[in-house]
Amino acid sequence: MKTIGKGLLQFNYDEVAGKGGFISPASGLQITEDSDFFRLFLDDQDFREIPVYSSQQTPTSYKLENGKWELIYEGLKAANGKRYKVLLKLYITEQDDTLLFDASLTNSDTSICINEIQYPFIQADSLGGAREKDVLYYPYGFGWRIPNPWEELQHYHSEYRYKDEVGTWFGYPYPSNGATMAWYGVQSDKYFYYVGQHDPNVRICVPSIGLNPRDSKKPFLRLTISSFPVLRPGETEQLSPKVAAIWKGDWKTAANYYRAFAETTFYQPQLPPEWVTKFTGWQRVIMKHQYGEILYKYEDLPKLYKEGISAGIDTLLVFGWWKGRFDNSYPHYEPDEKMGGAEELKKAIAQIQEAGGRVILYTNGCLIDLQSEFYKNGGDACTMRDVDGNEYIEHYRFGGQGMMIRSFGYKSFALGCMSTEQWQERLILQGNIMKQFNPDSIFYDQIGSHPCKPCFQSSHPHGNRVDRDWAYRIQIFEKLKGLCSGDMAFGTENLSDIGCSLADYTHNSTNVKPDHPHIFPYLFRYTFPEIISTNRNIQEEYEGYEDDLIYAFLFGLRFCVSIYRCRGHLGMMPNYKNFLRRLINLRNKYEDYMVFGKFTSTVETHKLPDHLVCTEYVHKDGNGLLQVIWNRSNKDIIFNGLRIPAKDIVFNKLE
């Protein structure tokens, strides 16, 4: 038995038994007996997920050289008993204190497609610490912290659709709101288990965690990343690199490591116009709604601006400004005479700008209305297709007080494939249309990380490589940013590390609210503190809305003010307006830290007293630290020698 690994996680191979696996004597890792270290799923068009388990394979050849295992499998035996002509080459390399996992696949079998590989695959009975004290850190939105994943993730049992009797799975596609970064980890006692995809090409993957069946008396935890080569007969593919490690440290150790990888590959954040850096948020308003109601005319926009500026919000994000209605008619955008016509729109924007305000015009970057002239006249050629060759169809339903649309829906949309020249040209056209009205920013909804889906239309430029969306999306972002000159900004919706780095700002689409049981915005904000983004869904003066605003403030998020779901304005909610004004005044007072400085985290957040939240910012000149400490409780709390009054925010400067 020979072992590699300079760090705490090691891989050994038993040459007699022909089996490989993971060990970590220092951390107390206990690997499940006879478990796998990789898995594949094949597709013969009848059985769509044929499992292949490493524990049932023996390599044809193997060698260990200079800290690198090479394991070659010439043919694989699947769980159905059949043997398939698949050449799998695995490379496991020790790198400092991590293990690097590379692989190549060749499909020489005419009867199957190789859809998926889970590699590395770690199945453990214990990670060394007490199971109930283990904590999963997962990049859902700005971040989740899930105590005791051994139990908590059982809530993701499908109850019907999946093969949960052999294990429950948790995971979301990357890059998307569900997985905004391509790494996750588990804290077990003083050790942190890290699994990440380190792929310069940013291929679609699913950071995945599996559990034992919920009725099992033998708990186990599976840590892996699922990749989707979708290899047809005769194809060869080099798979995306993965990294696994165990460190004596915490989530910040992992975040720093992933950040270092990102900086050397895809993460080169924009330097936005100064007004974007300083902007406090926006009022998000819909002018003409999907079902046809005109809520505002162009001449109303300056009045809406005045309602916001009295709270410190000087920007409007304008939806539904076109004739075809919001979430309707995409990708056609032209002003509506019923709302005042093109010149009135241009005039309204100019008036706001003359008063010191900003206007962002919206278009959608993904959706194609199936009833649009674009779709009917050849646009269907650039739509994304699923594994069966059908168009992915999405539905967005908005209505008023009637029951027909509410009950049965209205609009159906296909999704534009980012690799196609036709769709890229259309997005550029949208930008040029917006620019005719001289907005301060052009905005493309959704494309910061949506759709995160493989496209199976092989006639598109990506060919059979269904997971290469971002190889083309990067080009689009660069072209759209290139449309912006001077102080004009380029914005989009949704979080992802790659998407955020290519835009001047993003409109976050996940809730960041303190009462969510898993919310942990430190994860993304610490890893990528340069990102400018917003909160979401504080739309009325509901019970607890002030706490939700404070939480967004603490984490440096800009305020997305969408009163009555974008139908109203701040003048309709005076308490909301006054509270927002208070927070923005505080932000302005400490702007050298909270605006021009950098978010960081030095406190051990899991050791903070109950109901206490503490965020930290480094001064813009790099000297000095500001702690923003919020006591949500009804009693004073002593923290680091400071008395934090009940229901109050304290600003603590440290040199």
XYZ file of C-alpha atoms in Angstrom:
655
model
C 0.000 0.000 0.000
C 1.467 3.332 -1.098
C 0.336 6.758 0.056
C 0.615 10.311 -1.298
C -0.290 13.602 0.329
C 1.853 16.171 2.100
C -1.110 17.546 4.014
C -3.655 16.050 6.377
C -5.673 14.429 3.577
C -3.882 11.558 1.877
C -4.680 9.008 -0.818
C -3.416 5.480 -0.706
C -3.564 2.629 -3.185
C -3.497 -1.052 -2.301
C -1.661 -2.722 -5.170
C -2.664 -6.211 -4.015
C -6.394 -5.516 -3.684
C -6.432 -3.044 -6.569
C -8.343 -0.504 -4.491
C -7.746 3.147 -3.607
C -9.093 5.409 -0.895
C -8.569 8.340 1.440
C -6.985 8.482 4.882
C -6.302 11.209 7.428
C -4.910 9.850 10.682
C -4.467 13.315 12.173
C -8.059 14.499 11.701
C -9.753 11.258 12.701
C -11.422 10.765 9.301
C -13.131 7.369 9.121
C -13.859 6.283 5.559
C -16.779 3.905 5.015
C -15.498 0.402 4.351
C -15.477 -0.562 0.646
C -16.672 2.907 -0.388
C -15.859 4.577 -3.696
C -13.426 7.327 -4.572
C -15.110 8.032 -7.931
C -18.437 7.316 -9.595
C -19.734 7.653 -13.144
C -23.208 7.627 -14.650
C -23.763 6.294 -18.167
C -26.759 6.718 -20.459
C -27.919 4.173 -23.056
C -31.082 6.185 -23.859
C -33.177 3.602 -22.041
C -31.466 3.482 -18.631
C -30.496 7.141 -18.228
C -28.368 6.802 -15.049
C -26.323 3.598 -15.171
C -24.029 3.723 -12.117
C -20.340 2.825 -12.259
C -18.643 2.425 -8.859
C -14.898 2.612 -8.317
C -15.153 -0.114 -5.669
C -16.166 -2.535 -8.436
C -13.237 -1.666 -10.734
C -9.613 -2.749 -10.939
C -7.214 -0.549 -12.925
C -5.491 -2.034 -15.944
C -2.302 -0.247 -14.975
C -1.060 2.108 -12.312
C 2.062 3.923 -11.295
C 3.249 6.286 -8.596
C 5.831 8.836 -9.626
C 6.928 12.111 -8.009
C 3.930 12.287 -5.711
C 1.418 11.548 -8.455
C -0.776 8.479 -8.847
C -1.793 7.487 -12.360
C -4.605 4.931 -12.486
C -5.778 3.704 -15.888
C -8.983 1.742 -16.441
C -9.407 0.208 -19.894
C -13.066 -0.657 -19.682
C -15.540 -0.175 -16.839
C -18.042 -2.562 -15.321
C -21.359 -0.938 -14.451
C -23.813 -1.843 -11.712
C -26.049 -3.516 -14.310
C -23.339 -6.140 -14.860
C -22.353 -4.948 -18.338
C -18.844 -3.929 -19.298
C -18.417 -0.797 -21.379
C -15.576 0.363 -23.619
C -14.574 3.406 -21.623
C -11.004 4.522 -21.088
C -10.664 6.366 -17.777
C -7.376 7.924 -16.719
C -7.187 9.287 -13.197
C -4.384 11.477 -11.890
C -4.079 12.286 -8.198
C -1.264 14.673 -7.323
C 0.017 15.909 -3.978
C 0.321 19.702 -4.012
C 1.600 21.361 -0.859
C -1.133 20.493 1.659
C -3.849 19.581 -0.884
C -4.642 16.820 -3.368
C -5.309 17.700 -7.004
C -7.645 15.448 -9.010
C -7.432 15.380 -12.803
C -8.983 12.895 -15.191
C -9.555 12.170 -18.856
C -12.308 10.068 -20.380
C -12.604 8.388 -23.753
C -15.887 6.843 -24.832
C -15.295 4.032 -27.318
C -18.646 2.367 -26.704
C -21.335 3.014 -29.315
C -24.131 2.048 -26.937
C -23.734 4.777 -24.317
C -23.086 8.388 -23.474
C -20.989 9.231 -20.387
C -23.090 11.902 -18.727
C -21.582 12.438 -15.310
C -18.607 11.815 -13.074
C -18.377 12.365 -9.312
C -14.689 12.728 -8.514
C -13.194 12.881 -5.980
C -15.779 10.978 -3.948
C -15.275 10.828 -0.181
C -17.684 8.762 1.900
C -17.053 8.986 5.625
C -18.619 7.457 8.702
C -16.997 10.229 10.727
C -14.976 13.360 10.025
C -13.283 13.094 13.396
C -15.385 15.451 15.468
C -18.766 14.886 17.051
C -21.288 14.596 14.206
C -23.829 16.871 15.870
C -21.181 19.623 16.101
C -20.027 19.399 12.478
C -20.948 22.421 10.347
C -21.400 22.605 6.567
C -20.483 25.852 4.794
C -22.158 26.024 1.385
C -22.171 28.893 -1.160
C -25.925 29.274 -1.576
C -26.406 32.949 -2.450
C -24.191 34.937 -0.113
C -23.647 31.807 1.950
C -25.199 29.208 4.207
C -23.912 27.763 7.459
C -25.667 24.459 8.243
C -24.989 22.938 11.676
C -25.097 19.149 11.917
C -25.448 18.368 8.205
C -25.691 14.671 9.149
C -29.245 15.406 10.292
C -30.172 18.733 8.734
C -29.641 17.649 5.124
C -32.148 14.836 5.553
C -34.727 17.565 4.965
C -33.688 17.371 1.309
C -35.186 13.896 0.988
C -37.347 14.112 -2.141
C -40.225 12.111 -0.607
C -40.979 10.782 -4.093
C -38.807 11.536 -7.085
C -35.333 10.215 -6.309
C -33.623 7.049 -5.136
C -33.449 8.259 -1.547
C -33.564 4.758 -0.110
C -29.838 4.454 -0.842
C -28.967 8.043 0.078
C -30.190 11.642 0.157
C -28.387 14.298 -1.867
C -27.985 18.048 -1.433
C -26.448 20.394 -3.989
C -27.034 23.176 -6.487
C -25.529 23.912 -9.916
C -22.554 26.251 -10.166
C -22.337 29.037 -11.244
C -25.820 29.983 -10.035
C -27.571 31.531 -7.056
C -27.662 28.037 -5.583
C -23.884 27.684 -5.744
C -22.279 31.081 -6.248
C -18.786 29.643 -5.802
C -17.343 26.257 -6.758
C -16.323 25.154 -3.287
C -17.787 24.112 0.034
C -16.515 22.577 3.234
C -17.283 21.023 6.563
C -15.873 22.078 9.909
C -15.312 19.063 12.153
C -13.729 19.905 15.491
C -10.585 21.920 14.669
C -10.313 20.628 11.096
C -11.868 21.995 7.916
C -12.662 19.672 5.004
C -12.464 21.456 1.633
C -13.768 20.314 -1.758
C -13.579 22.610 -4.778
C -13.551 22.751 -8.544
C -10.519 24.712 -9.730
C -11.411 25.097 -13.379
C -10.156 28.099 -15.366
C -12.923 27.352 -17.888
C -15.679 27.635 -15.246
C -17.550 24.558 -16.409
C -20.974 23.800 -14.954
C -20.805 21.487 -11.946
C -22.789 20.623 -8.830
C -20.966 20.809 -5.475
C -22.705 17.844 -3.856
C -23.137 16.425 -0.365
C -24.774 13.045 0.177
C -26.171 11.309 3.254
C -27.121 7.845 4.339
C -30.791 6.822 3.897
C -32.782 8.460 6.668
C -33.857 5.122 8.163
C -30.282 3.829 8.253
C -28.549 3.155 11.552
C -25.144 3.633 9.913
C -24.701 7.337 9.177
C -22.330 8.477 6.462
C -21.538 11.737 4.682
C -20.504 11.974 1.030
C -18.409 14.867 -0.263
C -17.985 15.252 -4.012
C -18.408 17.501 -7.034
C -20.465 16.299 -9.984
C -19.252 17.181 -13.483
C -21.075 16.649 -16.774
C -18.791 15.730 -19.692
C -21.684 14.127 -21.678
C -19.282 12.177 -23.864
C -20.786 10.638 -26.967
C -19.198 7.624 -28.714
C -15.750 8.442 -30.072
C -15.187 11.509 -27.886
C -12.409 12.266 -25.398
C -12.513 14.943 -22.724
C -10.086 16.294 -20.153
C -12.182 16.881 -17.053
C -12.177 19.984 -14.875
C -9.592 19.892 -12.060
C -10.800 19.343 -8.507
C -9.057 19.907 -5.188
C -9.648 18.331 -1.790
C -7.914 19.105 1.464
C -8.146 18.960 5.232
C -6.724 21.908 7.114
C -6.353 22.764 10.747
C -8.349 25.949 10.366
C -11.804 27.237 9.542
C -13.938 28.437 6.648
C -11.709 31.482 6.151
C -8.751 29.201 5.433
C -10.810 27.663 2.625
C -12.123 31.004 1.376
C -8.583 32.389 1.133
C -7.462 29.314 -0.785
C -10.316 29.506 -3.288
C -9.832 33.241 -3.674
C -6.158 32.704 -4.537
C -7.149 30.233 -7.271
C -9.833 32.554 -8.657
C -7.435 35.508 -8.816
C -5.022 33.553 -11.015
C -7.754 32.482 -13.436
C -11.134 34.114 -14.016
C -11.561 36.630 -11.198
C -10.512 40.091 -12.348
C -13.161 42.421 -10.882
C -14.215 45.566 -12.689
C -13.298 49.035 -11.514
C -16.809 50.537 -11.592
C -17.618 54.205 -12.099
C -17.340 56.106 -8.818
C -21.083 56.696 -8.640
C -21.639 52.919 -8.584
C -19.197 52.517 -5.708
C -20.986 55.250 -3.772
C -24.584 54.495 -4.668
C -26.812 53.581 -1.754
C -29.404 51.564 -3.634
C -32.359 52.087 -5.921
C -36.085 52.215 -6.132
C -37.063 49.362 -8.429
C -40.267 50.222 -10.282
C -42.353 48.568 -12.987
C -43.991 51.031 -15.365
C -46.159 48.771 -17.544
C -46.793 45.386 -15.988
C -46.908 42.013 -17.676
C -50.697 41.925 -17.727
C -50.936 45.414 -19.254
C -51.605 47.766 -16.348
C -49.745 51.057 -16.700
C -48.571 51.977 -13.221
C -46.475 54.983 -14.227
C -45.897 57.139 -17.291
C -42.497 58.513 -18.266
C -43.420 61.913 -16.868
C -43.826 60.274 -13.441
C -40.178 59.166 -13.210
C -38.842 62.485 -11.813
C -41.533 62.361 -9.113
C -40.450 58.834 -8.181
C -36.864 60.035 -7.985
C -37.886 62.774 -5.504
C -39.559 60.197 -3.256
C -36.296 58.261 -3.117
C -33.818 61.091 -2.716
C -35.522 62.217 0.476
C -34.427 58.861 1.937
C -30.934 59.015 0.432
C -31.794 56.791 -2.567
C -30.848 58.670 -5.751
C -31.256 55.895 -8.332
C -34.170 54.362 -10.228
C -34.031 50.866 -11.724
C -36.786 51.015 -14.329
C -38.627 47.878 -15.451
C -41.441 47.644 -18.006
C -40.555 50.868 -19.829
C -41.262 49.322 -23.237
C -44.404 48.883 -25.269
C -44.474 45.104 -24.997
C -44.883 45.126 -21.166
C -42.685 43.782 -18.366
C -41.749 40.096 -18.674
C -43.393 40.099 -22.049
C -42.377 40.413 -25.701
C -38.667 39.731 -25.011
C -36.312 40.540 -26.718
C -38.195 43.520 -28.213
C -37.793 46.905 -26.524
C -39.360 50.132 -27.782
C -40.948 53.004 -25.879
C -44.704 53.081 -25.573
C -46.765 56.018 -26.807
C -49.302 55.213 -24.094
C -46.657 56.082 -21.521
C -45.535 59.223 -23.361
C -43.305 58.098 -26.224
C -39.561 58.000 -26.782
C -38.848 61.706 -26.374
C -40.735 61.838 -23.086
C -38.647 58.924 -21.757
C -35.429 60.648 -22.766
C -36.664 63.898 -21.242
C -37.562 62.258 -17.924
C -34.147 60.616 -17.644
C -32.427 63.928 -18.381
C -34.481 65.713 -15.709
C -33.467 63.170 -13.081
C -29.825 63.442 -14.066
C -29.945 67.241 -13.943
C -31.251 66.928 -10.383
C -28.292 64.704 -9.451
C -30.015 61.347 -9.809
C -29.298 58.180 -11.756
C -31.446 55.997 -14.008
C -30.855 52.368 -14.900
C -32.810 50.891 -17.803
C -33.720 47.206 -17.708
C -33.703 44.514 -20.353
C -33.638 40.747 -19.931
C -30.530 38.817 -20.926
C -31.948 35.289 -21.089
C -35.630 35.075 -21.894
C -37.239 34.813 -25.327
C -41.021 35.185 -25.456
C -42.467 32.307 -27.493
C -44.984 34.791 -28.931
C -42.349 37.319 -29.977
C -41.555 38.154 -33.577
C -37.924 37.329 -32.852
C -38.794 33.774 -31.844
C -41.265 33.244 -34.691
C -38.782 34.481 -37.289
C -35.794 32.252 -36.616
C -35.102 32.994 -32.971
C -35.846 29.399 -32.049
C -32.495 28.492 -33.620
C -30.613 30.092 -30.727
C -32.579 28.576 -27.838
C -31.166 26.178 -25.279
C -32.204 22.521 -25.411
C -32.468 19.905 -22.697
C -31.204 16.325 -22.717
C -34.227 15.233 -24.783
C -33.696 18.005 -27.342
C -36.667 20.043 -26.140
C -36.463 23.742 -25.366
C -36.084 24.665 -21.739
C -39.271 26.580 -20.980
C -39.701 29.007 -18.092
C -42.864 30.691 -16.887
C -43.163 34.012 -15.088
C -46.698 34.904 -14.093
C -47.797 38.290 -12.855
C -51.345 39.494 -12.475
C -53.642 41.925 -10.782
C -56.762 40.905 -8.885
C -58.229 38.413 -11.333
C -57.975 34.666 -10.896
C -57.366 33.363 -14.428
C -53.729 34.422 -14.822
C -53.070 33.764 -11.138
C -54.420 30.224 -11.445
C -53.366 29.143 -14.919
C -50.415 31.316 -15.870
C -49.676 33.494 -18.840
C -46.232 33.822 -20.351
C -43.837 31.144 -21.599
C -40.204 31.793 -22.441
C -37.367 29.908 -24.080
C -33.766 30.606 -23.070
C -31.149 32.118 -25.345
C -27.955 30.068 -25.696
C -24.993 32.299 -24.929
C -22.757 30.547 -27.452
C -24.851 31.554 -30.476
C -23.910 34.582 -32.529
C -27.599 35.335 -33.048
C -28.257 35.752 -29.332
C -25.051 37.642 -28.692
C -25.934 40.133 -31.420
C -29.402 40.535 -29.974
C -28.021 41.383 -26.536
C -25.720 44.001 -28.063
C -28.717 45.457 -29.912
C -30.584 45.727 -26.611
C -27.703 47.705 -25.165
C -27.675 50.101 -28.085
C -31.436 50.599 -27.777
C -31.074 51.494 -24.096
C -28.213 53.869 -24.849
C -30.486 55.947 -27.123
C -32.146 57.283 -23.978
C -28.873 58.160 -22.194
C -29.316 56.162 -18.992
C -26.568 55.994 -16.394
C -26.470 52.224 -16.701
C -27.604 49.478 -19.030
C -28.939 46.449 -17.203
C -29.350 42.830 -18.305
C -31.507 40.797 -15.984
C -30.576 37.287 -14.855
C -27.339 36.641 -16.764
C -25.062 37.008 -13.729
C -25.663 33.290 -13.200
C -28.895 32.261 -14.941
C -29.622 29.970 -16.631
C -27.101 27.514 -15.224
C -28.125 24.676 -17.496
C -26.334 22.462 -20.003
C -27.362 23.067 -23.615
C -27.693 19.891 -25.686
C -28.142 21.594 -29.070
C -25.008 20.290 -30.785
C -25.431 22.600 -33.785
C -24.573 25.555 -31.537
C -20.928 26.686 -31.376
C -20.366 24.774 -28.121
C -21.032 21.537 -30.028
C -21.300 18.506 -27.772
C -19.692 20.248 -24.809
C -22.869 20.997 -22.907
C -21.155 22.478 -19.830
C -19.236 25.325 -21.524
C -21.757 28.147 -21.184
C -19.309 30.515 -19.497
C -16.672 30.104 -22.188
C -19.084 32.165 -24.305
C -20.831 34.190 -21.625
C -17.512 35.815 -20.690
C -17.270 37.113 -24.262
C -20.790 38.541 -24.043
C -20.065 40.312 -20.773
C -16.955 41.875 -22.245
C -18.924 43.116 -25.268
C -21.725 44.537 -23.125
C -19.250 46.254 -20.830
C -17.600 47.596 -23.965
C -20.829 49.412 -24.852
C -20.369 51.558 -21.747
C -18.150 54.614 -21.962
C -17.415 57.335 -19.460
C -19.542 56.945 -16.336
C -22.046 54.555 -17.902
C -22.196 51.276 -15.968
C -23.051 47.704 -16.881
C -25.183 45.761 -14.418
C -26.857 42.406 -14.170
C -28.865 40.232 -11.805
C -27.901 37.163 -9.769
C -24.781 36.212 -7.877
C -21.835 34.124 -8.987
C -18.141 34.711 -8.562
C -17.509 34.772 -12.305
C -20.589 36.860 -13.186
C -20.034 39.442 -10.461
C -16.428 39.925 -11.492
C -17.443 40.908 -15.030
C -20.134 43.467 -14.162
C -19.962 46.801 -12.367
C -22.697 45.724 -9.947
C -25.266 42.978 -9.513
C -28.850 42.801 -8.357
C -28.920 39.952 -5.874
C -31.971 37.687 -6.177
C -31.762 35.729 -2.908
C -33.028 36.814 0.489
C -30.427 38.070 2.958
C -32.437 38.172 6.153
C -31.296 37.382 9.700
C -34.105 35.002 10.600
C -33.186 32.446 7.944
C -31.804 29.478 9.915
C -28.764 28.997 7.651
C -27.979 32.527 6.458
C -24.244 33.295 6.520
C -23.377 36.207 4.204
C -19.823 36.280 5.557
C -18.959 33.438 3.186
C -19.279 35.283 -0.128
C -18.623 38.776 1.226
C -15.318 37.696 2.778
C -14.173 35.722 -0.266
C -15.019 38.458 -2.777
C -15.412 41.739 -0.854
C -15.140 43.935 -3.974
C -18.523 42.818 -5.270
C -21.256 45.470 -5.228
C -24.691 43.936 -4.799
C -28.076 44.439 -3.164
C -30.515 42.982 -0.707
C -33.925 41.735 -1.886
C -37.610 41.428 -1.018
C -38.139 44.065 1.656
C -41.260 45.355 -0.017
C -43.593 46.428 2.765
C -43.553 47.577 6.378
C -44.081 44.052 7.660
C -43.150 43.006 11.174
C -39.366 42.772 11.310
C -38.619 44.755 8.146
C -36.322 47.054 10.128
C -34.198 44.066 11.187
C -33.950 42.945 7.579
C -32.773 46.399 6.514
C -30.210 46.532 9.328
C -28.863 43.108 8.337
C -28.364 44.248 4.737
C -26.680 47.401 6.029
C -24.271 45.427 8.216
C -23.080 43.393 5.246
C -22.609 46.395 3.003
C -25.431 45.560 0.615
C -27.099 48.334 -1.334
C -30.818 48.718 -0.749
C -33.206 47.328 -3.334
C -36.393 49.240 -2.553
C -39.273 47.512 -4.344
C -42.375 48.855 -2.613
C -45.450 46.707 -3.202
C -43.422 44.427 -5.446
C -42.202 47.284 -7.655
C -45.695 48.754 -8.055
C -45.219 51.487 -5.455
C -42.665 53.997 -4.190
C -41.135 55.180 -0.933
C -43.670 57.950 -0.519
C -46.222 55.232 0.264
C -44.228 54.017 3.276
C -42.999 56.877 5.461
C -41.685 54.659 8.257
C -39.665 52.593 5.794
C -38.359 55.812 4.247
C -37.293 57.321 7.577
C -35.593 54.142 8.733
C -33.729 53.890 5.435
C -32.599 57.485 5.802
C -31.161 56.683 9.228
C -29.150 53.726 7.911
C -27.874 55.623 4.891
C -26.741 58.489 7.119
C -24.762 55.987 9.199
C -23.292 54.468 6.072
C -22.212 57.904 4.861
C -20.673 58.676 8.251
C -18.474 55.575 8.047
C -18.024 55.498 4.274
C -14.210 55.328 4.487
C -14.743 51.847 5.881
C -18.118 50.632 4.602
C -18.011 52.106 1.087
C -14.407 52.736 0.118
C -12.854 50.183 2.484
C -13.050 46.386 2.372
C -15.270 43.868 4.086
C -13.349 41.381 6.232
C -13.893 38.973 9.113
C -11.542 38.549 12.043
C -13.990 37.528 14.767
C -15.005 33.917 15.267
C -18.582 34.427 14.177
C -19.835 31.128 15.605
C -18.712 32.249 19.059
C -20.642 35.511 19.044
C -23.306 35.817 21.758
C -26.828 34.912 20.701
C -28.642 37.737 18.902
C -25.387 39.612 18.263
C -24.137 40.259 14.718
C -20.708 41.716 14.046
C -19.320 42.678 10.665
C -15.959 44.337 10.000
C -14.427 46.686 7.466
C -10.848 47.681 6.789
C -10.284 51.422 6.287
C -9.717 52.519 2.684
C -6.043 53.293 3.396
C -5.542 49.823 4.900
C -5.047 51.113 8.419
C -7.709 50.590 11.004
C -10.686 48.302 11.415
C -14.334 49.172 11.995
C -16.577 46.694 13.781
C -20.284 47.189 13.179
C -22.030 45.431 16.060
C -25.787 44.928 16.234
C -27.657 43.685 19.267
C -30.991 42.190 18.172
C -32.018 41.222 21.691
C -34.056 43.057 24.303
C -31.146 43.110 26.767
C -27.742 44.779 26.771
C -24.860 42.495 25.745
C -21.203 42.805 26.737
C -18.908 42.041 23.796
C -15.121 42.415 23.988
C -15.534 44.811 26.888
C -18.125 46.926 25.084
C -21.696 47.327 26.233
C -23.974 46.915 23.241
C -27.386 48.364 24.132
C -30.502 46.388 23.322
C -31.826 46.901 19.782
C -28.908 49.157 18.897
C -25.925 49.348 16.540
C -22.466 50.210 17.866
C -19.493 51.233 15.720
C -16.156 50.230 17.224
C -12.947 51.505 15.637
C -9.778 49.478 16.166
C -6.348 50.698 15.155
